[in-house]
Short mmCIF file of C-alpha atoms in Angstrom, two decimals:
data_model
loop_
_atom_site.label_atom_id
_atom_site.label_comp_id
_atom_site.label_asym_id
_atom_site.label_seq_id
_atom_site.Cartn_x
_atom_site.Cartn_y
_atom_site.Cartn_z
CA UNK T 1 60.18 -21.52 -15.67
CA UNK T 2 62.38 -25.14 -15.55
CA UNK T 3 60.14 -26.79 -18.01
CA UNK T 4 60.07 -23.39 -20.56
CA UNK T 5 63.63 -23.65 -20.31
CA UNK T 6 63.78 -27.31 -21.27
CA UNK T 7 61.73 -26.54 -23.94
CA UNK T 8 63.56 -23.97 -25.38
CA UNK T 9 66.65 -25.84 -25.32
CA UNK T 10 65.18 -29.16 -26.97
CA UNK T 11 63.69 -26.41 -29.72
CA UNK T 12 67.06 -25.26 -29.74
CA UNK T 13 69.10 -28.51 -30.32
CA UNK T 14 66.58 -29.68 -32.79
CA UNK T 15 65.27 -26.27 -35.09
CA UNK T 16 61.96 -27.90 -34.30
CA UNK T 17 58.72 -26.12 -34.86
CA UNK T 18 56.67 -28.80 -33.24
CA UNK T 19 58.95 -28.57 -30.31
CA UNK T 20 58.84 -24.56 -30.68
CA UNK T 21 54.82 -24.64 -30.26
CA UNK T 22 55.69 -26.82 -27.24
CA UNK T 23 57.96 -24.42 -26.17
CA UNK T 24 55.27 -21.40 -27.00
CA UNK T 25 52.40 -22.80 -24.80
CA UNK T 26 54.60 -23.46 -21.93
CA UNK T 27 55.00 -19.39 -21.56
CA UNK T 28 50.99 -19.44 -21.80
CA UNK T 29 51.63 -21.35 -18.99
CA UNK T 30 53.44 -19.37 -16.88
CA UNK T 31 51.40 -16.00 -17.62
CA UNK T 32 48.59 -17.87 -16.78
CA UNK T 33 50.32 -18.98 -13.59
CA UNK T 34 51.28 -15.80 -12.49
CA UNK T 35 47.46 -14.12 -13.26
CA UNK T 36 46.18 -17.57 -11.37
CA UNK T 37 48.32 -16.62 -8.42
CA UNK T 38 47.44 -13.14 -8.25
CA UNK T 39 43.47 -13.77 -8.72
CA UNK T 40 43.54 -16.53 -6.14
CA UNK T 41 45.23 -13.83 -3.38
CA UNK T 42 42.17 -11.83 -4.31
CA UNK T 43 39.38 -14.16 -4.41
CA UNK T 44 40.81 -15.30 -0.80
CA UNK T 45 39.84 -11.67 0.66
CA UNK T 46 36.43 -11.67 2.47
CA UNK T 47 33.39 -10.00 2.42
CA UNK T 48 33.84 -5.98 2.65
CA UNK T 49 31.76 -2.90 2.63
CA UNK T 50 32.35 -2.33 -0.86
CA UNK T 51 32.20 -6.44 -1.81
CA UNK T 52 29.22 -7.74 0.24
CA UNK T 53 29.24 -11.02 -1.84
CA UNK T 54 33.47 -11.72 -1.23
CA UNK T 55 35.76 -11.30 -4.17
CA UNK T 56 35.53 -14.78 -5.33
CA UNK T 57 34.67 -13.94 -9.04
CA UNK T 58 38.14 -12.81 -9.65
CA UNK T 59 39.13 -16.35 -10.56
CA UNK T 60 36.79 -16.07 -13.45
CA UNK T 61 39.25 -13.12 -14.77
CA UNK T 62 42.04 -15.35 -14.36
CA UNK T 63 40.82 -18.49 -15.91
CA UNK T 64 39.26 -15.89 -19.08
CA UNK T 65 43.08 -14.45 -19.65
CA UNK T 66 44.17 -17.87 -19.32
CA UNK T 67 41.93 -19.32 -22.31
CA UNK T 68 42.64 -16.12 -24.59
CA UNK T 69 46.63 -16.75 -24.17
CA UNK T 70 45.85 -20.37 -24.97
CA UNK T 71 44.15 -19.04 -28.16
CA UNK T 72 46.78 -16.56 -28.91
CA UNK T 73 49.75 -19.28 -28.43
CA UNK T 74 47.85 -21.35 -31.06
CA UNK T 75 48.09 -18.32 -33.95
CA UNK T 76 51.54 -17.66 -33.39
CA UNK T 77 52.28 -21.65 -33.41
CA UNK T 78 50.06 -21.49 -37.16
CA UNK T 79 52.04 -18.36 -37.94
CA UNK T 80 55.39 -19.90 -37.27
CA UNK T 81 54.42 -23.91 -38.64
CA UNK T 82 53.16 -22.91 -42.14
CA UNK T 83 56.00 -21.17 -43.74
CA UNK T 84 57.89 -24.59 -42.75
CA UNK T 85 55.24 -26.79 -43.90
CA UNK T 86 56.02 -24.27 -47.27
CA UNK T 87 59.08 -24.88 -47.04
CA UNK T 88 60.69 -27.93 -44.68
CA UNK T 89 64.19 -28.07 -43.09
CA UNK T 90 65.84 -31.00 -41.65
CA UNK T 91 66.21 -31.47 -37.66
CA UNK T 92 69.12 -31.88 -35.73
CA UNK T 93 70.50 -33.69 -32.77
CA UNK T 94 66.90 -34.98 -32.35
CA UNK T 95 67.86 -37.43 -29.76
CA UNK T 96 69.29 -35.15 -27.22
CA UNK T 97 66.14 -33.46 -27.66
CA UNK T 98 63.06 -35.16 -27.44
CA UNK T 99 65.29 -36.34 -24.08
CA UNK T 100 65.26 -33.23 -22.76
CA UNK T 101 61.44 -32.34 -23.54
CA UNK T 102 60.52 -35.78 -22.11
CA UNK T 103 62.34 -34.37 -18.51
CA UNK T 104 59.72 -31.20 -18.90
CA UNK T 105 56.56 -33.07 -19.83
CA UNK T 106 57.22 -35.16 -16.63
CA UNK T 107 57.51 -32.27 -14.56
CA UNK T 108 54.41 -30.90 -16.18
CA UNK T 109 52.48 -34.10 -15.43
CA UNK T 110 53.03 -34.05 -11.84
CA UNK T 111 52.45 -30.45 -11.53
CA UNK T 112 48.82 -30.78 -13.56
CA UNK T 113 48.06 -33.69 -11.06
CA UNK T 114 49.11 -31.42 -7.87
CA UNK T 115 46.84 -28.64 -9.30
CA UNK T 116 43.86 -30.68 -9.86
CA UNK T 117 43.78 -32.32 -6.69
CA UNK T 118 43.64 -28.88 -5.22
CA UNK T 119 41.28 -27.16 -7.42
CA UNK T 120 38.64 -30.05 -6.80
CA UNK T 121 39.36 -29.71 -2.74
CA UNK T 122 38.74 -25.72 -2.80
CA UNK T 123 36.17 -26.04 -5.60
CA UNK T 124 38.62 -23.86 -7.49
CA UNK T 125 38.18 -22.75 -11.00
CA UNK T 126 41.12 -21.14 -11.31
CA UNK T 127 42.80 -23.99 -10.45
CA UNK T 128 41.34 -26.58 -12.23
CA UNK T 129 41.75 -24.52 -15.67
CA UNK T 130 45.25 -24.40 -14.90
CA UNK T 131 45.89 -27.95 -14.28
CA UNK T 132 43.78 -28.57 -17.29
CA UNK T 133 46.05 -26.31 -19.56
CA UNK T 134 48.75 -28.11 -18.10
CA UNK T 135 47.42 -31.61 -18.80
CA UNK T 136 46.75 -30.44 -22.02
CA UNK T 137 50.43 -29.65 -22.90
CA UNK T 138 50.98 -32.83 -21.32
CA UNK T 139 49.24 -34.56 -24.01
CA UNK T 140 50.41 -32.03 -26.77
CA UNK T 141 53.67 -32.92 -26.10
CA UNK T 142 52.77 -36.39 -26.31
CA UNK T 143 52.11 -35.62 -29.68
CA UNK T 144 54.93 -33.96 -30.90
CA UNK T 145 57.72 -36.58 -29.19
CA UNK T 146 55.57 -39.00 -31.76
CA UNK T 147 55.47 -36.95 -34.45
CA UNK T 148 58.90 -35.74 -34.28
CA UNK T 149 60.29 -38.81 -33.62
CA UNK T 150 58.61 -40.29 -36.93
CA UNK T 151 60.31 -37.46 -38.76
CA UNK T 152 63.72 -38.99 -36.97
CA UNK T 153 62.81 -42.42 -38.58
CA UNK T 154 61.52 -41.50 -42.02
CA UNK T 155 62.62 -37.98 -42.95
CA UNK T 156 59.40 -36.74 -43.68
CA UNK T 157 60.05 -33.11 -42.49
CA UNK T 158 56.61 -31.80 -43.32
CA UNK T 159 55.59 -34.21 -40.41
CA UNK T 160 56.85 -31.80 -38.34
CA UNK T 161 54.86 -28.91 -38.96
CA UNK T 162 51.99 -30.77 -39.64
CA UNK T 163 52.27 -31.89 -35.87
CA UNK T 164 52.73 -28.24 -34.74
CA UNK T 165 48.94 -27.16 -36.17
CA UNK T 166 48.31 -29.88 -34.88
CA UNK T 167 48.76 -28.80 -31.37
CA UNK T 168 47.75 -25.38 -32.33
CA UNK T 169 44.07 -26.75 -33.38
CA UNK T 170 43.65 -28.66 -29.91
CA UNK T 171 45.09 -26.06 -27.65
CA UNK T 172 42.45 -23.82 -29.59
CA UNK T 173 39.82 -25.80 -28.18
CA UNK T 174 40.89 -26.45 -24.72
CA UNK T 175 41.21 -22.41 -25.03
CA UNK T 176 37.55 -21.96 -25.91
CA UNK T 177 35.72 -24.44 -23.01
CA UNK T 178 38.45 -22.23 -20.44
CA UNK T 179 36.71 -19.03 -21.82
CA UNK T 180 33.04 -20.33 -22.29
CA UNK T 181 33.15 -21.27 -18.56
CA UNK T 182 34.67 -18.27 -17.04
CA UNK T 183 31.23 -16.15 -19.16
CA UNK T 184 29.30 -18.81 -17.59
CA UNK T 185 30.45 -17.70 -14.08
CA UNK T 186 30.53 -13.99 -14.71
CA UNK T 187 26.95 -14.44 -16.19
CA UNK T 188 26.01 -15.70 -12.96
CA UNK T 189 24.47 -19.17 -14.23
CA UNK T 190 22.28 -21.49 -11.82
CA UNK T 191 23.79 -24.07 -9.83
CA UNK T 192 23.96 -27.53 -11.13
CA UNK T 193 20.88 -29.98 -11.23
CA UNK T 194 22.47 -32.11 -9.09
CA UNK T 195 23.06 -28.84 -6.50
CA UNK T 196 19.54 -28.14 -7.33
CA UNK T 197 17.17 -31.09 -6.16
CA UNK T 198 19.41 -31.01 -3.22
CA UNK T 199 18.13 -27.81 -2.30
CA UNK T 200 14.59 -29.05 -3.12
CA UNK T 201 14.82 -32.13 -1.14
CA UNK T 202 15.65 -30.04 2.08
CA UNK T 203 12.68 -27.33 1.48
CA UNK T 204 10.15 -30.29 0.83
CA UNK T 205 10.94 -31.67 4.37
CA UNK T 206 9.60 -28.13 5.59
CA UNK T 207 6.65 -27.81 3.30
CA UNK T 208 5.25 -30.70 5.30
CA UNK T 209 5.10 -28.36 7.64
CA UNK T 210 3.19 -25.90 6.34
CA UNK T 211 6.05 -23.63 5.67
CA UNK T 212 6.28 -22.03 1.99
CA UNK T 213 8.96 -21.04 -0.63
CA UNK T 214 9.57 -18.71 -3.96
CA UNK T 215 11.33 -17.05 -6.04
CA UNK T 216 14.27 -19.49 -5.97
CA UNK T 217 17.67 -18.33 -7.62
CA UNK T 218 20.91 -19.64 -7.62
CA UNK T 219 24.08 -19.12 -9.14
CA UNK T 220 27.51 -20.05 -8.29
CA UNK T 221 30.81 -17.25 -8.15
CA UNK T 222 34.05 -19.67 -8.19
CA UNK T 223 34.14 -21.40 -5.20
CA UNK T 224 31.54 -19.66 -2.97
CA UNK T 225 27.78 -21.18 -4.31
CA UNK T 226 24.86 -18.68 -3.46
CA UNK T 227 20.98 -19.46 -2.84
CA UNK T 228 18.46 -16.74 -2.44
CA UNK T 229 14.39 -17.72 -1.31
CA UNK T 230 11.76 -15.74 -0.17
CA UNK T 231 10.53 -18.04 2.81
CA UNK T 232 6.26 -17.95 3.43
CA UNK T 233 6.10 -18.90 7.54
CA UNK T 234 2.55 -20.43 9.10
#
């Protein structure tokens, strides 16, 4: 909520669209926030009568809304950057603020690095889209402090909305690997490789013994990993 309201107010101060796309994706960020929390306080439940496997897949729901809002941020940032690429207007009090979306993108940077360490500690998906999206604004902002700033020096205008498609075309595709990974987990794809000849190297110490194994399958469900075996005893 503090860094969409910086945002708005730089967008404000300056009538910039690169700043407004800024300012777009940072509500993405707090829908997909809100959704993470919710999905995380229902992945946490355990195992019931009804949910023999947990409820971990819900973060898969989260992390899927999250990359569609991504995707729909970047159509309304196209939508609002063209007609001013059309035609361009020039920015005010630009100074004041790039300042004050500098403030958010800091916030946003330590947030993104708070999330990540988390989501790698819990194995979290949910988590680690989130601090992804976040990094990713990070860096999108980045972009259009540059690009906005060049306009400052120059008074090229059409910079920027140029800089606001920009953002929209990489938000797009940190929106798309978000979504192709939450199908992946609802699909119910195989562990790893790596997770893989693990499990083999621990059956081949039994097969020694004369004890047999088949029909492997894996898959993984957010941050619970499941193995199923039938086992062939001497």
């Amino acid at each position: 909520i503090f860094t969409l309201a910086l945002k708005g107010i730089a967008y404000f101060l300056t009538g910039s669209v690169g700043l407004l796309s800024d300012a777009l994706e940072s509500i993405v960020n707090l829908v997909g926030a809100i959704m993470a929390l919710s999905m995380l306080t229902i992945a946490a439940r355990p195992a019931d009568e009804d949910h023999a496997y947990g409820h971990s897949k819900a973060e898969y729901f989260s992390s899927g809304v999250e990359g569609m809002l991504i995707l729909l941020a970047a159509i309304v940032i196209g939508i609002t950057a063209i007609p001013r690429l059309i035609n361009p207007k020039p920015l005010e009090q630009i100074g004041l603020g790039l300042g004050v979306s500098v403030v958010a993108s800091l916030v946003n940077f330590f947030v993104a690095r708070t999330l990540s360490r988390a989501g790698k500690q819990h194995n979290s998906i949910t988590l680690e889209a989130d601090a992804k999206h976040l990094m990713t604004d990070v860096w999108t902002s980045g972009g259009v402090l540059f690009g906005v700033g060049i306009v400052a020096l120059t008074g090229w205008e059409r910079l920027d909305p140029i800089v606001a498609i920009l953002v929209a075309i990489n938000i797009v595709w940190s929106g798309v690997k978000i979504v192709s990974k939450s199908a992946s987990g609802l699909m119910d794809t195989a562990l790893s490789i790596a997770d893989q000849n693990k499990i083999q190297k621990v059956l081949e110490s039994y097969i020694e013994k004369g004890v047999q194994f088949h029909a492997l399958r894996t898959r993984e469900s957010a941050a619970r990993k499941f193995v199923s075996l039938h086992v062939l005893v001497p």
